[in-house]
Amino acid sequence: MTPAPHRISLVRGWTYSPGRWERIFHAPTLPAIVTQVRLVITPSPAADWQIQLNGQELTWSQGDSRLDCDIKDRLQPSNRLVIHSHDSTDCNPPIHGSLPFEAYLEIFDEA
């Protein structure tokens, strides 16, 4: 049985401009036994959304209603996550502090 991953929420700290969400986060301190650090976004964004980490577009695995990507080898001490939509109405500003998506890291280890 695979143990549950450690989850780090990226719910706070986003900035918004029309059609664009951006968040800067520090890389988690990882022990040597970590096998994957997955960035997960749920629900799955619209097909035309571009999601970049540190200026590089991410390649996603799509499963059910979420997108996830192993970013372990892309992490830097400070990271910029950008979610951009060509149709700015798809990426609306927060209503009372809520986001139209949830983003978090899942950290898997060998244990």
PDB file of N, CA and C in Angstrom:
ATOM      1  N   MET A   1       0.839  -1.182   0.000  1.00  0.00           N
ATOM      2  CA  MET A   1       0.000   0.000   0.000  1.00  0.00           C
ATOM      3  C   MET A   1       0.884   1.246   0.000  1.00  0.00           C
ATOM      4  N   THR A   2       0.628   2.160  -0.901  1.00  0.00           N
ATOM      5  CA  THR A   2       1.403   3.384  -1.011  1.00  0.00           C
ATOM      6  C   THR A   2       0.948   4.380   0.048  1.00  0.00           C
ATOM      7  N   PRO A   3       1.887   4.966   0.805  1.00  0.00           N
ATOM      8  CA  PRO A   3       1.480   5.954   1.810  1.00  0.00           C
ATOM      9  C   PRO A   3       0.953   7.220   1.146  1.00  0.00           C
ATOM     10  N   ALA A   4       0.097   7.925   1.862  1.00  0.00           N
ATOM     11  CA  ALA A   4      -0.461   9.175   1.350  1.00  0.00           C
ATOM     12  C   ALA A   4       0.652  10.217   1.244  1.00  0.00           C
ATOM     13  N   PRO A   5       0.584  11.067   0.242  1.00  0.00           N
ATOM     14  CA  PRO A   5       1.611  12.102   0.110  1.00  0.00           C
ATOM     15  C   PRO A   5       1.425  13.186   1.165  1.00  0.00           C
ATOM     16  N   HIS A   6       2.507  13.889   1.446  1.00  0.00           N
ATOM     17  CA  HIS A   6       2.433  15.088   2.272  1.00  0.00           C
ATOM     18  C   HIS A   6       1.929  16.200   1.356  1.00  0.00           C
ATOM     19  N   ARG A   7       0.950  16.970   1.791  1.00  0.00           N
ATOM     20  CA  ARG A   7       0.340  17.992   0.939  1.00  0.00           C
ATOM     21  C   ARG A   7       0.647  19.390   1.471  1.00  0.00           C
ATOM     22  N   ILE A   8       1.070  20.275   0.558  1.00  0.00           N
ATOM     23  CA  ILE A   8       1.306  21.683   0.883  1.00  0.00           C
ATOM     24  C   ILE A   8       0.367  22.520   0.026  1.00  0.00           C
ATOM     25  N   SER A   9      -0.514  23.258   0.666  1.00  0.00           N
ATOM     26  CA  SER A   9      -1.489  24.093  -0.043  1.00  0.00           C
ATOM     27  C   SER A   9      -0.823  25.340  -0.617  1.00  0.00           C
ATOM     28  N   LEU A  10      -1.246  25.711  -1.815  1.00  0.00           N
ATOM     29  CA  LEU A  10      -0.817  26.965  -2.438  1.00  0.00           C
ATOM     30  C   LEU A  10      -2.019  27.898  -2.584  1.00  0.00           C
ATOM     31  N   VAL A  11      -2.906  27.890  -1.603  1.00  0.00           N
ATOM     32  CA  VAL A  11      -4.157  28.638  -1.706  1.00  0.00           C
ATOM     33  C   VAL A  11      -3.974  30.144  -1.483  1.00  0.00           C
ATOM     34  N   ARG A  12      -3.009  30.528  -0.697  1.00  0.00           N
ATOM     35  CA  ARG A  12      -2.826  31.956  -0.397  1.00  0.00           C
ATOM     36  C   ARG A  12      -1.670  32.527  -1.188  1.00  0.00           C
ATOM     37  N   GLY A  13      -1.680  33.856  -1.324  1.00  0.00           N
ATOM     38  CA  GLY A  13      -0.550  34.556  -1.924  1.00  0.00           C
ATOM     39  C   GLY A  13      -0.622  34.770  -3.425  1.00  0.00           C
ATOM     40  N   TRP A  14      -1.769  34.508  -4.037  1.00  0.00           N
ATOM     41  CA  TRP A  14      -1.909  34.702  -5.479  1.00  0.00           C
ATOM     42  C   TRP A  14      -2.141  36.175  -5.793  1.00  0.00           C
ATOM     43  N   THR A  15      -1.585  36.630  -6.912  1.00  0.00           N
ATOM     44  CA  THR A  15      -1.913  37.953  -7.435  1.00  0.00           C
ATOM     45  C   THR A  15      -2.670  37.739  -8.740  1.00  0.00           C
ATOM     46  N   TYR A  16      -3.554  38.676  -9.033  1.00  0.00           N
ATOM     47  CA  TYR A  16      -4.397  38.549 -10.218  1.00  0.00           C
ATOM     48  C   TYR A  16      -4.278  39.791 -11.087  1.00  0.00           C
ATOM     49  N   SER A  17      -4.188  39.586 -12.398  1.00  0.00           N
ATOM     50  CA  SER A  17      -4.378  40.625 -13.397  1.00  0.00           C
ATOM     51  C   SER A  17      -5.232  39.975 -14.475  1.00  0.00           C
ATOM     52  N   PRO A  18      -5.941  40.731 -15.313  1.00  0.00           N
ATOM     53  CA  PRO A  18      -6.881  40.108 -16.249  1.00  0.00           C
ATOM     54  C   PRO A  18      -6.291  38.918 -17.010  1.00  0.00           C
ATOM     55  N   GLY A  19      -6.920  37.764 -16.821  1.00  0.00           N
ATOM     56  CA  GLY A  19      -6.513  36.549 -17.509  1.00  0.00           C
ATOM     57  C   GLY A  19      -5.271  35.880 -16.954  1.00  0.00           C
ATOM     58  N   ARG A  20      -4.800  36.320 -15.789  1.00  0.00           N
ATOM     59  CA  ARG A  20      -3.519  35.795 -15.288  1.00  0.00           C
ATOM     60  C   ARG A  20      -3.508  35.728 -13.762  1.00  0.00           C
ATOM     61  N   TRP A  21      -3.176  34.559 -13.244  1.00  0.00           N
ATOM     62  CA  TRP A  21      -2.939  34.342 -11.821  1.00  0.00           C
ATOM     63  C   TRP A  21      -1.454  34.067 -11.643  1.00  0.00           C
ATOM     64  N   GLU A  22      -0.861  34.591 -10.582  1.00  0.00           N
ATOM     65  CA  GLU A  22       0.558  34.354 -10.338  1.00  0.00           C
ATOM     66  C   GLU A  22       0.800  34.164  -8.845  1.00  0.00           C
ATOM     67  N   ARG A  23       1.696  33.217  -8.540  1.00  0.00           N
ATOM     68  CA  ARG A  23       2.053  32.963  -7.146  1.00  0.00           C
ATOM     69  C   ARG A  23       3.522  32.594  -7.077  1.00  0.00           C
ATOM     70  N   ILE A  24       4.203  33.178  -6.114  1.00  0.00           N
ATOM     71  CA  ILE A  24       5.596  32.847  -5.857  1.00  0.00           C
ATOM     72  C   ILE A  24       5.631  32.012  -4.584  1.00  0.00           C
ATOM     73  N   PHE A  25       6.396  30.924  -4.616  1.00  0.00           N
ATOM     74  CA  PHE A  25       6.535  30.088  -3.433  1.00  0.00           C
ATOM     75  C   PHE A  25       7.958  29.569  -3.338  1.00  0.00           C
ATOM     76  N   HIS A  26       8.382  29.317  -2.115  1.00  0.00           N
ATOM     77  CA  HIS A  26       9.710  28.759  -1.879  1.00  0.00           C
ATOM     78  C   HIS A  26       9.644  27.245  -1.991  1.00  0.00           C
ATOM     79  N   ALA A  27      10.708  26.660  -2.468  1.00  0.00           N
ATOM     80  CA  ALA A  27      10.765  25.203  -2.573  1.00  0.00           C
ATOM     81  C   ALA A  27      10.724  24.603  -1.169  1.00  0.00           C
ATOM     82  N   PRO A  28       9.958  23.522  -1.020  1.00  0.00           N
ATOM     83  CA  PRO A  28       9.964  22.859   0.281  1.00  0.00           C
ATOM     84  C   PRO A  28      11.324  22.202   0.528  1.00  0.00           C
ATOM     85  N   THR A  29      11.687  22.081   1.796  1.00  0.00           N
ATOM     86  CA  THR A  29      12.900  21.363   2.151  1.00  0.00           C
ATOM     87  C   THR A  29      12.605  19.882   2.006  1.00  0.00           C
ATOM     88  N   LEU A  30      13.371  19.216   1.156  1.00  0.00           N
ATOM     89  CA  LEU A  30      13.079  17.830   0.834  1.00  0.00           C
ATOM     90  C   LEU A  30      14.157  16.889   1.359  1.00  0.00           C
ATOM     91  N   PRO A  31      13.738  15.852   2.067  1.00  0.00           N
ATOM     92  CA  PRO A  31      14.717  14.838   2.453  1.00  0.00           C
ATOM     93  C   PRO A  31      15.141  14.036   1.226  1.00  0.00           C
ATOM     94  N   ALA A  32      16.237  13.308   1.339  1.00  0.00           N
ATOM     95  CA  ALA A  32      16.786  12.559   0.199  1.00  0.00           C
ATOM     96  C   ALA A  32      15.848  11.471  -0.309  1.00  0.00           C
ATOM     97  N   ILE A  33      14.908  11.019   0.493  1.00  0.00           N
ATOM     98  CA  ILE A  33      14.042   9.909   0.091  1.00  0.00           C
ATOM     99  C   ILE A  33      12.837  10.334  -0.750  1.00  0.00           C
ATOM    100  N   VAL A  34      12.700  11.624  -1.054  1.00  0.00           N
ATOM    101  CA  VAL A  34      11.567  12.097  -1.857  1.00  0.00           C
ATOM    102  C   VAL A  34      11.709  11.602  -3.288  1.00  0.00           C
ATOM    103  N   THR A  35      10.652  10.996  -3.806  1.00  0.00           N
ATOM    104  CA  THR A  35      10.670  10.478  -5.170  1.00  0.00           C
ATOM    105  C   THR A  35       9.976  11.409  -6.158  1.00  0.00           C
ATOM    106  N   GLN A  36       8.947  12.134  -5.694  1.00  0.00           N
ATOM    107  CA  GLN A  36       8.205  13.041  -6.565  1.00  0.00           C
ATOM    108  C   GLN A  36       7.702  14.231  -5.760  1.00  0.00           C
ATOM    109  N   VAL A  37       7.636  15.373  -6.440  1.00  0.00           N
ATOM    110  CA  VAL A  37       6.916  16.535  -5.931  1.00  0.00           C
ATOM    111  C   VAL A  37       5.953  16.900  -7.046  1.00  0.00           C
ATOM    112  N   ARG A  38       4.667  16.665  -6.806  1.00  0.00           N
ATOM    113  CA  ARG A  38       3.664  16.877  -7.839  1.00  0.00           C
ATOM    114  C   ARG A  38       2.915  18.171  -7.570  1.00  0.00           C
ATOM    115  N   LEU A  39       2.787  18.993  -8.621  1.00  0.00           N
ATOM    116  CA  LEU A  39       1.933  20.171  -8.563  1.00  0.00           C
ATOM    117  C   LEU A  39       0.568  19.727  -9.051  1.00  0.00           C
ATOM    118  N   VAL A  40      -0.456  19.967  -8.251  1.00  0.00           N
ATOM    119  CA  VAL A  40      -1.813  19.547  -8.589  1.00  0.00           C
ATOM    120  C   VAL A  40      -2.701  20.781  -8.647  1.00  0.00           C
ATOM    121  N   ILE A  41      -3.533  20.857  -9.684  1.00  0.00           N
ATOM    122  CA  ILE A  41      -4.524  21.923  -9.821  1.00  0.00           C
ATOM    123  C   ILE A  41      -5.864  21.267 -10.074  1.00  0.00           C
ATOM    124  N   THR A  42      -6.849  21.658  -9.264  1.00  0.00           N
ATOM    125  CA  THR A  42      -8.183  21.093  -9.378  1.00  0.00           C
ATOM    126  C   THR A  42      -9.224  22.185  -9.159  1.00  0.00           C
ATOM    127  N   PRO A  43     -10.325  22.218  -9.839  1.00  0.00           N
ATOM    128  CA  PRO A  43     -10.627  21.327 -10.951  1.00  0.00           C
ATOM    129  C   PRO A  43      -9.744  21.660 -12.143  1.00  0.00           C
ATOM    130  N   SER A  44      -9.712  20.756 -13.085  1.00  0.00           N
ATOM    131  CA  SER A  44      -8.906  20.919 -14.283  1.00  0.00           C
ATOM    132  C   SER A  44      -9.258  22.244 -14.954  1.00  0.00           C
ATOM    133  N   PRO A  45      -8.283  23.101 -15.231  1.00  0.00           N
ATOM    134  CA  PRO A  45      -8.582  24.369 -15.897  1.00  0.00           C
ATOM    135  C   PRO A  45      -9.049  24.162 -17.334  1.00  0.00           C
ATOM    136  N   ALA A  46      -9.538  25.223 -17.919  1.00  0.00           N
ATOM    137  CA  ALA A  46      -9.982  25.189 -19.314  1.00  0.00           C
ATOM    138  C   ALA A  46      -8.811  24.790 -20.220  1.00  0.00           C
ATOM    139  N   ALA A  47      -9.135  24.210 -21.355  1.00  0.00           N
ATOM    140  CA  ALA A  47      -8.124  23.672 -22.277  1.00  0.00           C
ATOM    141  C   ALA A  47      -7.149  24.728 -22.779  1.00  0.00           C
ATOM    142  N   ASP A  48      -7.581  25.992 -22.859  1.00  0.00           N
ATOM    143  CA  ASP A  48      -6.689  27.018 -23.408  1.00  0.00           C
ATOM    144  C   ASP A  48      -5.784  27.651 -22.353  1.00  0.00           C
ATOM    145  N   TRP A  49      -5.853  27.207 -21.123  1.00  0.00           N
ATOM    146  CA  TRP A  49      -4.991  27.772 -20.090  1.00  0.00           C
ATOM    147  C   TRP A  49      -3.565  27.295 -20.267  1.00  0.00           C
ATOM    148  N   GLN A  50      -2.621  28.190 -20.065  1.00  0.00           N
ATOM    149  CA  GLN A  50      -1.197  27.850 -20.051  1.00  0.00           C
ATOM    150  C   GLN A  50      -0.736  27.932 -18.604  1.00  0.00           C
ATOM    151  N   ILE A  51      -0.014  26.928 -18.171  1.00  0.00           N
ATOM    152  CA  ILE A  51       0.476  26.902 -16.803  1.00  0.00           C
ATOM    153  C   ILE A  51       1.982  26.771 -16.874  1.00  0.00           C
ATOM    154  N   GLN A  52       2.662  27.733 -16.248  1.00  0.00           N
ATOM    155  CA  GLN A  52       4.115  27.769 -16.309  1.00  0.00           C
ATOM    156  C   GLN A  52       4.708  27.789 -14.907  1.00  0.00           C
ATOM    157  N   LEU A  53       5.848  27.150 -14.780  1.00  0.00           N
ATOM    158  CA  LEU A  53       6.631  27.208 -13.562  1.00  0.00           C
ATOM    159  C   LEU A  53       8.006  27.725 -13.945  1.00  0.00           C
ATOM    160  N   ASN A  54       8.379  28.840 -13.348  1.00  0.00           N
ATOM    161  CA  ASN A  54       9.682  29.462 -13.611  1.00  0.00           C
ATOM    162  C   ASN A  54       9.915  29.697 -15.101  1.00  0.00           C
ATOM    163  N   GLY A  55       8.867  30.130 -15.798  1.00  0.00           N
ATOM    164  CA  GLY A  55       8.976  30.481 -17.209  1.00  0.00           C
ATOM    165  C   GLY A  55       8.890  29.327 -18.187  1.00  0.00           C
ATOM    166  N   GLN A  56       8.742  28.091 -17.676  1.00  0.00           N
ATOM    167  CA  GLN A  56       8.639  26.925 -18.562  1.00  0.00           C
ATOM    168  C   GLN A  56       7.234  26.349 -18.478  1.00  0.00           C
ATOM    169  N   GLU A  57       6.640  26.116 -19.661  1.00  0.00           N
ATOM    170  CA  GLU A  57       5.308  25.516 -19.682  1.00  0.00           C
ATOM    171  C   GLU A  57       5.388  24.081 -19.166  1.00  0.00           C
ATOM    172  N   LEU A  58       4.425  23.713 -18.359  1.00  0.00           N
ATOM    173  CA  LEU A  58       4.408  22.379 -17.766  1.00  0.00           C
ATOM    174  C   LEU A  58       3.668  21.394 -18.655  1.00  0.00           C
ATOM    175  N   THR A  59       4.149  20.163 -18.671  1.00  0.00           N
ATOM    176  CA  THR A  59       3.493  19.066 -19.366  1.00  0.00           C
ATOM    177  C   THR A  59       2.674  18.321 -18.326  1.00  0.00           C
ATOM    178  N   TRP A  60       1.399  18.168 -18.602  1.00  0.00           N
ATOM    179  CA  TRP A  60       0.459  17.681 -17.598  1.00  0.00           C
ATOM    180  C   TRP A  60      -0.042  16.288 -17.888  1.00  0.00           C
ATOM    181  N   SER A  61      -0.303  15.570 -16.820  1.00  0.00           N
ATOM    182  CA  SER A  61      -1.086  14.333 -16.883  1.00  0.00           C
ATOM    183  C   SER A  61      -2.474  14.735 -16.433  1.00  0.00           C
ATOM    184  N   GLN A  62      -3.464  14.378 -17.179  1.00  0.00           N
ATOM    185  CA  GLN A  62      -4.822  14.743 -16.802  1.00  0.00           C
ATOM    186  C   GLN A  62      -5.544  13.512 -16.311  1.00  0.00           C
ATOM    187  N   GLY A  63      -6.073  13.612 -15.126  1.00  0.00           N
ATOM    188  CA  GLY A  63      -6.811  12.498 -14.546  1.00  0.00           C
ATOM    189  C   GLY A  63      -8.050  13.028 -13.852  1.00  0.00           C
ATOM    190  N   ASP A  64      -9.145  12.435 -14.135  1.00  0.00           N
ATOM    191  CA  ASP A  64     -10.416  12.839 -13.535  1.00  0.00           C
ATOM    192  C   ASP A  64     -10.618  14.335 -13.695  1.00  0.00           C
ATOM    193  N   SER A  65     -10.716  15.051 -12.574  1.00  0.00           N
ATOM    194  CA  SER A  65     -11.001  16.477 -12.645  1.00  0.00           C
ATOM    195  C   SER A  65      -9.818  17.321 -12.200  1.00  0.00           C
ATOM    196  N   ARG A  66      -8.607  16.758 -12.291  1.00  0.00           N
ATOM    197  CA  ARG A  66      -7.443  17.525 -11.869  1.00  0.00           C
ATOM    198  C   ARG A  66      -6.297  17.349 -12.849  1.00  0.00           C
ATOM    199  N   LEU A  67      -5.402  18.306 -12.822  1.00  0.00           N
ATOM    200  CA  LEU A  67      -4.159  18.218 -13.577  1.00  0.00           C
ATOM    201  C   LEU A  67      -3.044  18.011 -12.573  1.00  0.00           C
ATOM    202  N   ASP A  68      -2.070  17.170 -12.908  1.00  0.00           N
ATOM    203  CA  ASP A  68      -0.915  17.064 -12.028  1.00  0.00           C
ATOM    204  C   ASP A  68       0.354  16.819 -12.827  1.00  0.00           C
ATOM    205  N   CYS A  69       1.456  17.291 -12.268  1.00  0.00           N
ATOM    206  CA  CYS A  69       2.741  17.270 -12.958  1.00  0.00           C
ATOM    207  C   CYS A  69       3.847  17.115 -11.923  1.00  0.00           C
ATOM    208  N   ASP A  70       4.801  16.231 -12.184  1.00  0.00           N
ATOM    209  CA  ASP A  70       5.956  16.082 -11.298  1.00  0.00           C
ATOM    210  C   ASP A  70       6.910  17.242 -11.576  1.00  0.00           C
ATOM    211  N   ILE A  71       7.151  18.073 -10.561  1.00  0.00           N
ATOM    212  CA  ILE A  71       8.004  19.252 -10.727  1.00  0.00           C
ATOM    213  C   ILE A  71       9.298  19.154  -9.906  1.00  0.00           C
ATOM    214  N   LYS A  72       9.584  17.994  -9.353  1.00  0.00           N
ATOM    215  CA  LYS A  72      10.746  17.843  -8.469  1.00  0.00           C
ATOM    216  C   LYS A  72      12.027  18.384  -9.100  1.00  0.00           C
ATOM    217  N   ASP A  73      12.275  18.069 -10.358  1.00  0.00           N
ATOM    218  CA  ASP A  73      13.515  18.491 -11.013  1.00  0.00           C
ATOM    219  C   ASP A  73      13.476  19.939 -11.501  1.00  0.00           C
ATOM    220  N   ARG A  74      12.346  20.592 -11.385  1.00  0.00           N
ATOM    221  CA  ARG A  74      12.207  21.984 -11.843  1.00  0.00           C
ATOM    222  C   ARG A  74      12.218  22.992 -10.702  1.00  0.00           C
ATOM    223  N   LEU A  75      12.156  22.491  -9.480  1.00  0.00           N
ATOM    224  CA  LEU A  75      12.082  23.405  -8.340  1.00  0.00           C
ATOM    225  C   LEU A  75      13.378  24.179  -8.175  1.00  0.00           C
ATOM    226  N   GLN A  76      13.218  25.459  -7.862  1.00  0.00           N
ATOM    227  CA  GLN A  76      14.323  26.352  -7.543  1.00  0.00           C
ATOM    228  C   GLN A  76      14.082  26.868  -6.125  1.00  0.00           C
ATOM    229  N   PRO A  77      15.052  27.532  -5.517  1.00  0.00           N
ATOM    230  CA  PRO A  77      14.809  28.065  -4.168  1.00  0.00           C
ATOM    231  C   PRO A  77      13.558  28.940  -4.099  1.00  0.00           C
ATOM    232  N   SER A  78      13.339  29.785  -5.110  1.00  0.00           N
ATOM    233  CA  SER A  78      12.128  30.597  -5.216  1.00  0.00           C
ATOM    234  C   SER A  78      11.484  30.284  -6.563  1.00  0.00           C
ATOM    235  N   ASN A  79      10.165  30.023  -6.574  1.00  0.00           N
ATOM    236  CA  ASN A  79       9.464  29.552  -7.773  1.00  0.00           C
ATOM    237  C   ASN A  79       8.295  30.458  -8.116  1.00  0.00           C
ATOM    238  N   ARG A  80       8.102  30.688  -9.409  1.00  0.00           N
ATOM    239  CA  ARG A  80       6.979  31.501  -9.890  1.00  0.00           C
ATOM    240  C   ARG A  80       6.047  30.602 -10.693  1.00  0.00           C
ATOM    241  N   LEU A  81       4.823  30.473 -10.203  1.00  0.00           N
ATOM    242  CA  LEU A  81       3.784  29.693 -10.871  1.00  0.00           C
ATOM    243  C   LEU A  81       2.815  30.673 -11.513  1.00  0.00           C
ATOM    244  N   VAL A  82       2.586  30.511 -12.820  1.00  0.00           N
ATOM    245  CA  VAL A  82       1.697  31.413 -13.560  1.00  0.00           C
ATOM    246  C   VAL A  82       0.643  30.588 -14.278  1.00  0.00           C
ATOM    247  N   ILE A  83      -0.602  30.991 -14.107  1.00  0.00           N
ATOM    248  CA  ILE A  83      -1.732  30.388 -14.821  1.00  0.00           C
ATOM    249  C   ILE A  83      -2.324  31.493 -15.679  1.00  0.00           C
ATOM    250  N   HIS A  84      -2.307  31.261 -16.983  1.00  0.00           N
ATOM    251  CA  HIS A  84      -2.709  32.295 -17.935  1.00  0.00           C
ATOM    252  C   HIS A  84      -3.774  31.750 -18.873  1.00  0.00           C
ATOM    253  N   SER A  85      -4.799  32.566 -19.120  1.00  0.00           N
ATOM    254  CA  SER A  85      -5.839  32.205 -20.072  1.00  0.00           C
ATOM    255  C   SER A  85      -5.870  33.223 -21.197  1.00  0.00           C
ATOM    256  N   HIS A  86      -5.987  32.737 -22.434  1.00  0.00           N
ATOM    257  CA  HIS A  86      -6.112  33.652 -23.574  1.00  0.00           C
ATOM    258  C   HIS A  86      -7.444  34.377 -23.543  1.00  0.00           C
ATOM    259  N   ASP A  87      -8.441  33.761 -22.923  1.00  0.00           N
ATOM    260  CA  ASP A  87      -9.758  34.377 -22.753  1.00  0.00           C
ATOM    261  C   ASP A  87      -9.846  34.840 -21.305  1.00  0.00           C
ATOM    262  N   SER A  88      -9.663  36.149 -21.080  1.00  0.00           N
ATOM    263  CA  SER A  88      -9.573  36.653 -19.707  1.00  0.00           C
ATOM    264  C   SER A  88     -10.843  36.414 -18.898  1.00  0.00           C
ATOM    265  N   THR A  89     -11.962  36.096 -19.533  1.00  0.00           N
ATOM    266  CA  THR A  89     -13.182  35.810 -18.771  1.00  0.00           C
ATOM    267  C   THR A  89     -13.124  34.430 -18.130  1.00  0.00           C
ATOM    268  N   ASP A  90     -12.213  33.536 -18.610  1.00  0.00           N
ATOM    269  CA  ASP A  90     -12.056  32.216 -18.010  1.00  0.00           C
ATOM    270  C   ASP A  90     -11.290  32.251 -16.698  1.00  0.00           C
ATOM    271  N   CYS A  91     -10.574  33.311 -16.471  1.00  0.00           N
ATOM    272  CA  CYS A  91      -9.664  33.388 -15.337  1.00  0.00           C
ATOM    273  C   CYS A  91     -10.058  34.603 -14.498  1.00  0.00           C
ATOM    274  N   ASN A  92     -11.197  34.492 -13.845  1.00  0.00           N
ATOM    275  CA  ASN A  92     -11.802  35.628 -13.157  1.00  0.00           C
ATOM    276  C   ASN A  92     -11.143  35.933 -11.823  1.00  0.00           C
ATOM    277  N   PRO A  93     -11.251  37.211 -11.385  1.00  0.00           N
ATOM    278  CA  PRO A  93     -10.674  37.588 -10.096  1.00  0.00           C
ATOM    279  C   PRO A  93     -11.407  36.900  -8.954  1.00  0.00           C
ATOM    280  N   PRO A  94     -10.772  36.838  -7.789  1.00  0.00           N
ATOM    281  CA  PRO A  94     -11.410  36.167  -6.658  1.00  0.00           C
ATOM    282  C   PRO A  94     -12.651  36.892  -6.183  1.00  0.00           C
ATOM    283  N   ILE A  95     -13.597  36.104  -5.719  1.00  0.00           N
ATOM    284  CA  ILE A  95     -14.799  36.646  -5.097  1.00  0.00           C
ATOM    285  C   ILE A  95     -14.658  36.378  -3.612  1.00  0.00           C
ATOM    286  N   HIS A  96     -14.556  37.438  -2.825  1.00  0.00           N
ATOM    287  CA  HIS A  96     -14.394  37.309  -1.372  1.00  0.00           C
ATOM    288  C   HIS A  96     -13.216  36.406  -1.022  1.00  0.00           C
ATOM    289  N   GLY A  97     -12.114  36.532  -1.754  1.00  0.00           N
ATOM    290  CA  GLY A  97     -10.899  35.803  -1.442  1.00  0.00           C
ATOM    291  C   GLY A  97     -10.834  34.378  -1.953  1.00  0.00           C
ATOM    292  N   SER A  98     -11.865  33.909  -2.659  1.00  0.00           N
ATOM    293  CA  SER A  98     -11.822  32.531  -3.152  1.00  0.00           C
ATOM    294  C   SER A  98     -11.165  32.482  -4.534  1.00  0.00           C
ATOM    295  N   LEU A  99     -10.589  31.331  -4.856  1.00  0.00           N
ATOM    296  CA  LEU A  99      -9.961  31.111  -6.152  1.00  0.00           C
ATOM    297  C   LEU A  99     -10.865  30.226  -7.001  1.00  0.00           C
ATOM    298  N   PRO A 100     -10.771  30.310  -8.339  1.00  0.00           N
ATOM    299  CA  PRO A 100     -11.562  29.413  -9.196  1.00  0.00           C
ATOM    300  C   PRO A 100     -10.929  28.024  -9.314  1.00  0.00           C
ATOM    301  N   PHE A 101      -9.854  27.784  -8.580  1.00  0.00           N
ATOM    302  CA  PHE A 101      -9.150  26.500  -8.612  1.00  0.00           C
ATOM    303  C   PHE A 101      -8.461  26.324  -7.267  1.00  0.00           C
ATOM    304  N   GLU A 102      -7.990  25.109  -7.022  1.00  0.00           N
ATOM    305  CA  GLU A 102      -7.164  24.821  -5.859  1.00  0.00           C
ATOM    306  C   GLU A 102      -5.824  24.327  -6.383  1.00  0.00           C
ATOM    307  N   ALA A 103      -4.737  24.804  -5.801  1.00  0.00           N
ATOM    308  CA  ALA A 103      -3.399  24.371  -6.211  1.00  0.00           C
ATOM    309  C   ALA A 103      -2.644  23.919  -4.967  1.00  0.00           C
ATOM    310  N   TYR A 104      -1.935  22.815  -5.109  1.00  0.00           N
ATOM    311  CA  TYR A 104      -1.152  22.316  -3.984  1.00  0.00           C
ATOM    312  C   TYR A 104      -0.029  21.420  -4.490  1.00  0.00           C
ATOM    313  N   LEU A 105       0.942  21.197  -3.617  1.00  0.00           N
ATOM    314  CA  LEU A 105       2.041  20.270  -3.890  1.00  0.00           C
ATOM    315  C   LEU A 105       1.752  18.980  -3.150  1.00  0.00           C
ATOM    316  N   GLU A 106       2.045  17.847  -3.783  1.00  0.00           N
ATOM    317  CA  GLU A 106       1.996  16.546  -3.134  1.00  0.00           C
ATOM    318  C   GLU A 106       3.415  15.992  -3.155  1.00  0.00           C
ATOM    319  N   ILE A 107       3.950  15.683  -1.969  1.00  0.00           N
ATOM    320  CA  ILE A 107       5.322  15.196  -1.847  1.00  0.00           C
ATOM    321  C   ILE A 107       5.268  13.710  -1.505  1.00  0.00           C
ATOM    322  N   PHE A 108       5.886  12.915  -2.362  1.00  0.00           N
ATOM    323  CA  PHE A 108       5.921  11.463  -2.188  1.00  0.00           C
ATOM    324  C   PHE A 108       7.327  11.038  -1.784  1.00  0.00           C
ATOM    325  N   ASP A 109       7.415  10.077  -0.889  1.00  0.00           N
ATOM    326  CA  ASP A 109       8.724   9.543  -0.524  1.00  0.00           C
ATOM    327  C   ASP A 109       8.727   8.034  -0.644  1.00  0.00           C
ATOM    328  N   GLU A 110       9.883   7.431  -0.453  1.00  0.00           N
ATOM    329  CA  GLU A 110      10.052   5.990  -0.633  1.00  0.00           C
ATOM    330  C   GLU A 110       9.513   5.162   0.514  1.00  0.00           C
ATOM    331  N   ALA A 111       9.187   5.804   1.605  1.00  0.00           N
ATOM    332  CA  ALA A 111       8.765   5.057   2.810  1.00  0.00           C
ATOM    333  C   ALA A 111       7.548   4.199   2.586  1.00  0.00           C
TER     334      ALA A 111
END
